[in-house]
Tab-separated table of C-alpha atoms in Angstrom:
chain	number	residue	atom	x	y	z
A	216	MET	CA	0.000	0.000	0.000
A	217	LYS	CA	1.218	3.495	-0.847
A	218	GLY	CA	1.384	6.551	1.398
A	219	PRO	CA	3.037	7.391	4.738
A	220	GLY	CA	1.645	4.275	6.440
A	221	LEU	CA	-0.990	3.794	9.107
A	222	PHE	CA	-0.929	5.656	12.404
A	223	SER	CA	-0.037	2.384	14.148
A	224	ASP	CA	3.167	2.216	12.072
A	225	ILE	CA	4.641	5.241	13.861
A	226	GLY	CA	7.107	3.890	16.418
A	227	LYS	CA	6.480	0.294	15.318
A	228	LYS	CA	10.119	-0.355	14.321
A	229	ALA	CA	11.347	0.337	17.849
A	230	LYS	CA	8.478	-1.575	19.467
A	231	ASP	CA	9.086	-4.664	17.331
A	232	LEU	CA	12.825	-4.665	17.979
A	233	LEU	CA	12.211	-4.476	21.748
A	234	THR	CA	9.289	-6.916	22.042
A	235	LYS	CA	8.727	-9.060	18.950
A	236	ASP	CA	9.501	-12.805	19.251
A	237	TYR	CA	10.292	-12.609	22.985
A	238	THR	CA	8.360	-15.419	24.647
A	239	TYR	CA	8.519	-17.107	28.057
A	240	ASP	CA	6.285	-20.072	27.274
A	241	GLN	CA	6.777	-23.275	25.292
A	242	LYS	CA	5.234	-22.913	21.838
A	243	LEU	CA	5.056	-25.196	18.809
A	244	THR	CA	3.634	-24.017	15.480
A	245	ILE	CA	3.214	-26.190	12.384
A	246	SER	CA	2.111	-24.643	9.095
A	247	THR	CA	1.169	-26.373	5.848
A	248	ALA	CA	-0.359	-25.273	2.564
A	249	SER	CA	-2.437	-27.213	0.039
A	250	ALA	CA	-2.330	-26.989	-3.733
A	251	SER	CA	-5.723	-25.234	-3.698
A	252	GLY	CA	-4.281	-22.281	-1.778
A	253	VAL	CA	-5.567	-23.145	1.710
A	254	GLY	CA	-3.049	-22.610	4.514
A	255	LEU	CA	-3.419	-24.554	7.777
A	256	THR	CA	-1.606	-23.613	10.990
A	257	SER	CA	-1.712	-25.508	14.301
A	258	THR	CA	-0.308	-23.910	17.452
A	259	ALA	CA	0.216	-25.551	20.847
A	260	VAL	CA	1.290	-23.451	23.845
A	261	LYS	CA	2.307	-24.489	27.356
A	262	LYS	CA	2.038	-21.555	29.767
A	263	GLY	CA	2.876	-22.518	33.317
A	264	GLY	CA	0.997	-25.773	33.855
A	265	LEU	CA	-1.728	-24.992	31.319
A	266	TYR	CA	-1.921	-26.096	27.710
A	267	SER	CA	-3.810	-24.468	24.870
A	268	LEU	CA	-4.269	-25.371	21.230
A	269	ASP	CA	-5.663	-23.519	18.263
A	270	VAL	CA	-6.035	-24.331	14.592
A	271	SER	CA	-6.390	-21.689	11.898
A	272	SER	CA	-6.984	-21.891	8.176
A	273	VAL	CA	-6.320	-19.160	5.621
A	274	TYR	CA	-7.804	-19.091	2.145
A	275	LYS	CA	-6.755	-16.514	-0.464
A	276	TYR	CA	-8.662	-15.832	-3.658
A	277	LYS	CA	-7.659	-12.913	-5.854
A	278	ASN	CA	-7.814	-9.854	-3.551
A	279	THR	CA	-9.724	-11.577	-0.721
A	280	THR	CA	-8.366	-13.456	2.298
A	281	VAL	CA	-10.465	-15.462	4.766
A	282	ASP	CA	-8.890	-16.458	8.096
A	283	VAL	CA	-10.743	-18.799	10.503
A	284	LYS	CA	-9.303	-19.823	13.885
A	285	VAL	CA	-10.693	-22.309	16.427
A	286	ASP	CA	-9.194	-22.764	19.921
A	287	THR	CA	-9.610	-25.193	22.804
A	288	GLU	CA	-12.011	-22.816	24.592
A	289	SER	CA	-14.520	-23.211	21.738
A	290	ASN	CA	-13.909	-19.709	20.417
A	291	ILE	CA	-14.173	-19.217	16.663
A	292	SER	CA	-12.479	-16.158	15.197
A	293	THR	CA	-13.138	-15.146	11.609
A	294	THR	CA	-11.392	-12.368	9.689
A	295	LEU	CA	-12.217	-11.283	6.147
A	296	THR	CA	-9.749	-8.999	4.360
A	297	VAL	CA	-10.483	-7.425	0.985
A	298	LEU	CA	-7.884	-5.350	-0.859
A	299	ASP	CA	-9.099	-2.601	-3.190
A	300	ALA	CA	-12.759	-3.079	-2.282
A	301	LEU	CA	-12.720	0.571	-3.311
A	302	PRO	CA	-9.733	2.205	-5.052
A	303	SER	CA	-6.701	2.372	-2.704
A	304	THR	CA	-8.594	0.805	0.208
A	305	LYS	CA	-8.343	-2.213	2.487
A	306	LEU	CA	-11.448	-3.617	4.219
A	307	VAL	CA	-11.092	-5.850	7.279
A	308	THR	CA	-14.052	-7.401	9.105
A	309	SER	CA	-13.690	-9.690	12.108
A	310	VAL	CA	-15.884	-11.453	14.660
A	311	LYS	CA	-15.184	-13.821	17.544
A	312	LEU	CA	-17.935	-16.291	18.388
A	313	PRO	CA	-19.848	-16.876	20.627
A	314	ASP	CA	-19.405	-13.171	21.551
A	315	TYR	CA	-21.304	-11.572	18.686
A	316	ASN	CA	-20.629	-8.070	20.068
A	317	SER	CA	-16.882	-8.531	19.461
A	318	GLY	CA	-17.263	-7.926	15.745
A	319	LYS	CA	-15.411	-5.038	14.088
A	320	VAL	CA	-15.329	-3.456	10.669
A	321	GLU	CA	-12.197	-1.557	9.632
A	322	LEU	CA	-11.715	0.487	6.489
A	323	GLN	CA	-8.250	1.746	5.543
A	324	TYR	CA	-7.613	4.291	2.804
A	325	PHE	CA	-4.154	4.873	1.338
A	326	HIS	CA	-3.150	7.982	-0.586
A	327	GLU	CA	0.258	9.089	-1.757
A	328	ASN	CA	0.530	11.656	1.059
A	329	ALA	CA	-2.152	10.551	3.530
A	330	THR	CA	-3.629	7.470	5.159
A	331	PHE	CA	-6.899	7.152	7.072
A	332	ALA	CA	-8.441	4.294	9.044
A	333	THR	CA	-11.831	3.817	10.688
A	334	VAL	CA	-12.765	0.964	13.037
A	335	VAL	CA	-16.396	0.495	14.103
A	336	GLY	CA	-17.738	-2.179	16.454
A	337	THR	CA	-20.833	-4.126	15.467
A	338	LYS	CA	-22.691	-3.848	18.773
A	339	PRO	CA	-25.676	-1.449	18.980
A	340	THR	CA	-23.662	1.319	20.692
A	341	PRO	CA	-20.162	0.771	19.340
A	342	VAL	CA	-16.819	2.396	20.033
A	343	ILE	CA	-15.565	4.226	16.949
A	344	ASP	CA	-11.824	4.574	16.380
A	345	LEU	CA	-10.516	7.105	13.867
A	346	SER	CA	-6.902	7.658	12.840
A	347	GLY	CA	-5.092	9.558	10.153
A	348	THR	CA	-1.544	10.146	8.977
A	349	VAL	CA	-0.141	12.701	6.563
A	350	GLY	CA	3.426	13.024	5.366
A	351	ALA	CA	6.026	12.869	2.662
A	352	GLN	CA	9.733	12.143	2.225
A	353	GLY	CA	9.888	9.937	5.303
A	354	VAL	CA	8.207	12.353	7.746
A	355	ALA	CA	4.711	11.516	9.042
A	356	PHE	CA	2.279	13.339	11.341
A	357	GLY	CA	-0.607	11.349	12.802
A	358	ALA	CA	-3.507	11.449	15.244
A	359	GLU	CA	-5.880	8.863	16.683
A	360	ALA	CA	-9.115	9.115	18.676
A	361	GLY	CA	-11.683	6.706	20.106
A	362	TYR	CA	-15.312	7.692	20.772
A	363	ASP	CA	-17.825	5.650	22.793
A	364	THR	CA	-21.300	6.203	21.386
A	365	ALA	CA	-22.874	4.715	24.544
A	366	THR	CA	-21.407	7.321	26.918
A	367	GLY	CA	-20.728	10.104	24.445
A	368	LYS	CA	-17.140	10.385	25.657
A	369	PHE	CA	-13.713	9.983	24.091
A	370	THR	CA	-11.992	6.790	25.216
A	371	LYS	CA	-8.590	7.874	23.901
A	372	TYR	CA	-6.750	10.436	21.831
A	373	THR	CA	-3.157	10.257	20.677
A	374	ALA	CA	-0.827	12.319	18.504
A	375	ALA	CA	2.489	11.269	16.976
A	376	ILE	CA	5.344	12.286	14.704
A	377	GLY	CA	7.493	9.728	12.893
A	378	VAL	CA	10.655	10.028	10.820
A	379	THR	CA	11.840	7.179	8.601
A	380	LYS	CA	15.205	7.290	6.836
A	381	PRO	CA	17.390	4.525	5.362
A	382	ASP	CA	19.632	4.341	8.426
A	383	TYR	CA	17.295	5.313	11.272
A	384	HIS	CA	13.697	5.557	12.497
A	385	ALA	CA	12.475	7.993	15.166
A	386	ALA	CA	9.085	8.623	16.771
A	387	PHE	CA	7.511	10.998	19.278
A	388	ILE	CA	4.122	9.908	20.657
A	389	LEU	CA	1.770	11.728	23.046
A	390	ALA	CA	-0.679	9.069	24.305
A	391	ASP	CA	-3.180	8.256	27.078
A	392	LYS	CA	-5.071	11.532	26.589
A	393	GLY	CA	-1.862	13.503	26.961
A	394	ASP	CA	-0.633	11.710	30.087
A	395	THR	CA	2.136	9.642	28.461
A	396	ILE	CA	5.072	10.829	26.369
A	397	LYS	CA	7.001	8.208	24.433
A	398	VAL	CA	10.182	8.877	22.448
A	399	SER	CA	11.858	6.055	20.522
A	400	GLY	CA	14.549	5.577	17.930
A	401	VAL	CA	16.227	2.819	15.920
A	402	TYR	CA	19.639	3.197	14.280
A	403	HIS	CA	21.072	0.780	11.712
A	404	PHE	CA	24.858	0.538	11.655
A	405	ASP	CA	25.053	-0.802	8.094
A	406	GLU	CA	23.051	-0.754	4.888
A	407	LYS	CA	21.932	-4.389	5.220
A	408	GLN	CA	20.696	-3.704	8.786
A	409	LYS	CA	22.722	-6.582	10.215
A	410	ALA	CA	23.344	-4.582	13.398
A	411	SER	CA	20.850	-2.165	14.942
A	412	ALA	CA	20.437	-0.279	18.216
A	413	VAL	CA	17.154	0.887	19.749
A	414	ALA	CA	16.126	3.104	22.662
A	415	GLU	CA	12.699	3.989	24.043
A	416	LEU	CA	11.893	6.495	26.796
A	417	THR	CA	8.404	6.601	28.320
A	418	ARG	CA	7.304	9.257	30.803
A	419	ARG	CA	3.956	9.165	32.598
A	420	LEU	CA	3.143	12.707	33.673
A	421	SER	CA	0.494	11.858	36.298
A	422	THR	CA	2.924	9.714	38.323
A	423	ASN	CA	6.180	11.434	37.264
A	424	GLN	CA	7.523	7.991	36.325
A	425	ASN	CA	10.146	7.360	33.645
A	426	THR	CA	10.962	4.072	31.914
A	427	LEU	CA	14.019	3.754	29.679
A	428	THR	CA	14.624	0.645	27.602
A	429	VAL	CA	17.616	0.072	25.338
A	430	GLY	CA	18.318	-2.874	23.086
A	431	GLY	CA	19.961	-4.163	19.979
A	432	LEU	CA	19.895	-6.681	17.158
A	433	TYR	CA	22.847	-8.441	15.572
A	434	THR	CA	22.615	-10.817	12.621
A	435	VAL	CA	25.319	-13.444	13.030
A	436	ASP	CA	24.652	-15.061	9.642
A	437	PRO	CA	21.678	-15.338	7.259
A	438	GLN	CA	20.145	-18.031	9.498
A	439	THR	CA	20.979	-16.717	12.987
A	440	SER	CA	20.274	-13.496	14.854
A	441	VAL	CA	20.442	-12.374	18.480
A	442	LYS	CA	18.593	-9.606	20.316
A	443	ALA	CA	18.864	-8.123	23.791
A	444	ARG	CA	17.177	-5.408	25.847
A	445	LEU	CA	17.671	-3.769	29.250
A	446	ASN	CA	15.483	-1.266	31.098
A	447	ASN	CA	16.168	1.080	33.994
A	448	THR	CA	14.503	-1.269	36.487
A	449	GLY	CA	17.264	-3.824	35.851
A	450	THR	CA	15.320	-6.311	33.736
A	451	LEU	CA	17.591	-7.921	31.145
A	452	ALA	CA	16.249	-10.077	28.314
A	453	ALA	CA	17.968	-11.855	25.430
A	454	LEU	CA	16.835	-13.848	22.411
A	455	LEU	CA	18.449	-16.242	19.952
A	456	GLN	CA	16.671	-17.027	16.689
A	457	HIS	CA	17.899	-19.629	14.215
A	458	GLU	CA	16.391	-20.790	10.931
A	459	LEU	CA	16.757	-24.570	10.975
A	460	LYS	CA	15.674	-24.762	7.343
A	461	PRO	CA	13.824	-22.343	5.055
A	462	LYS	CA	10.802	-20.897	6.939
A	463	SER	CA	11.339	-23.169	9.986
A	464	VAL	CA	12.577	-21.112	12.932
A	465	LEU	CA	13.703	-21.925	16.471
A	466	THR	CA	13.540	-19.108	19.043
A	467	ILE	CA	15.056	-19.292	22.528
A	468	SER	CA	14.577	-16.355	24.894
A	469	GLY	CA	15.188	-15.579	28.545
A	470	GLU	CA	14.754	-12.785	31.057
A	471	PHE	CA	15.975	-12.096	34.578
A	472	ASP	CA	16.088	-9.264	37.100
A	473	THR	CA	19.659	-8.035	37.586
A	474	LYS	CA	18.631	-6.387	40.876
A	475	ALA	CA	17.102	-9.576	42.303
A	476	LEU	CA	19.323	-12.446	41.237
A	477	ASP	CA	17.683	-14.739	43.801
A	478	ARG	CA	14.527	-14.790	41.682
A	479	PRO	CA	14.366	-17.568	39.084
A	480	PRO	CA	14.816	-16.357	35.499
A	481	LYS	CA	12.179	-16.803	32.813
A	482	PHE	CA	12.878	-18.984	29.803
A	483	GLY	CA	10.886	-19.575	26.638
A	484	LEU	CA	11.122	-21.830	23.610
A	485	ALA	CA	9.240	-21.431	20.335
A	486	LEU	CA	9.524	-23.729	17.329
A	487	ALA	CA	7.788	-22.800	14.069
A	488	LEU	CA	7.859	-25.529	11.415
A	489	LYS	CA	6.827	-25.119	7.802
A	490	PRO	CA	7.455	-28.283	5.772
């Protein structure tokens, strides 16, 4: 899609580098695809002493994608995505049964210098989320607001500025109705982005509390990469990701409190197989 990207894309590079793929459970994912274009994915997760399982199927036809997921708690989630339902648009509808009120309809519009998105719930008095981004040459300005039609009040409003260049990404976000300031940045040390550094500072004005998190990514070889992060409370986390074979990935991650070494560390293992 063209344009400066969605509002949710502002600051996403830093967020993904600091949080994506970190897991402290045991997870196994197996994905297959049929000749007719139907993809099937089974996921089993052990969290503590509890096990959960879900199975999802994805079917793509021309510009339409249908995703259906069933889990062990008898929930059925269905998502329908249509590209170019109207020129330069993306339509996403979703519902999770048996909770019929969980349904949402999202319409995204992409222009060369602007992007807009609207999300409306399907219940009688829905919450309406609106967001928009304008920009050019790697600089984007965006705003987001949520309005509850049942109470007639705003549930949220956020403003952000993002800068995207070949060797760095930066974002300034004013969230939580003006109570939270978040500044983040990612710097790539080389053109192939084999080594990157990230920092994120969050300040909550109502409590005068600051949280600083720094991290990095290093690609050892085309199949192996490592990540690490550390925040000002002393929590250190690290991750090793290795591609066993094309599209089959093993992820090992851990986390411990450097200020309380007597506490047991957290460890996680995720194996994603795609025959």
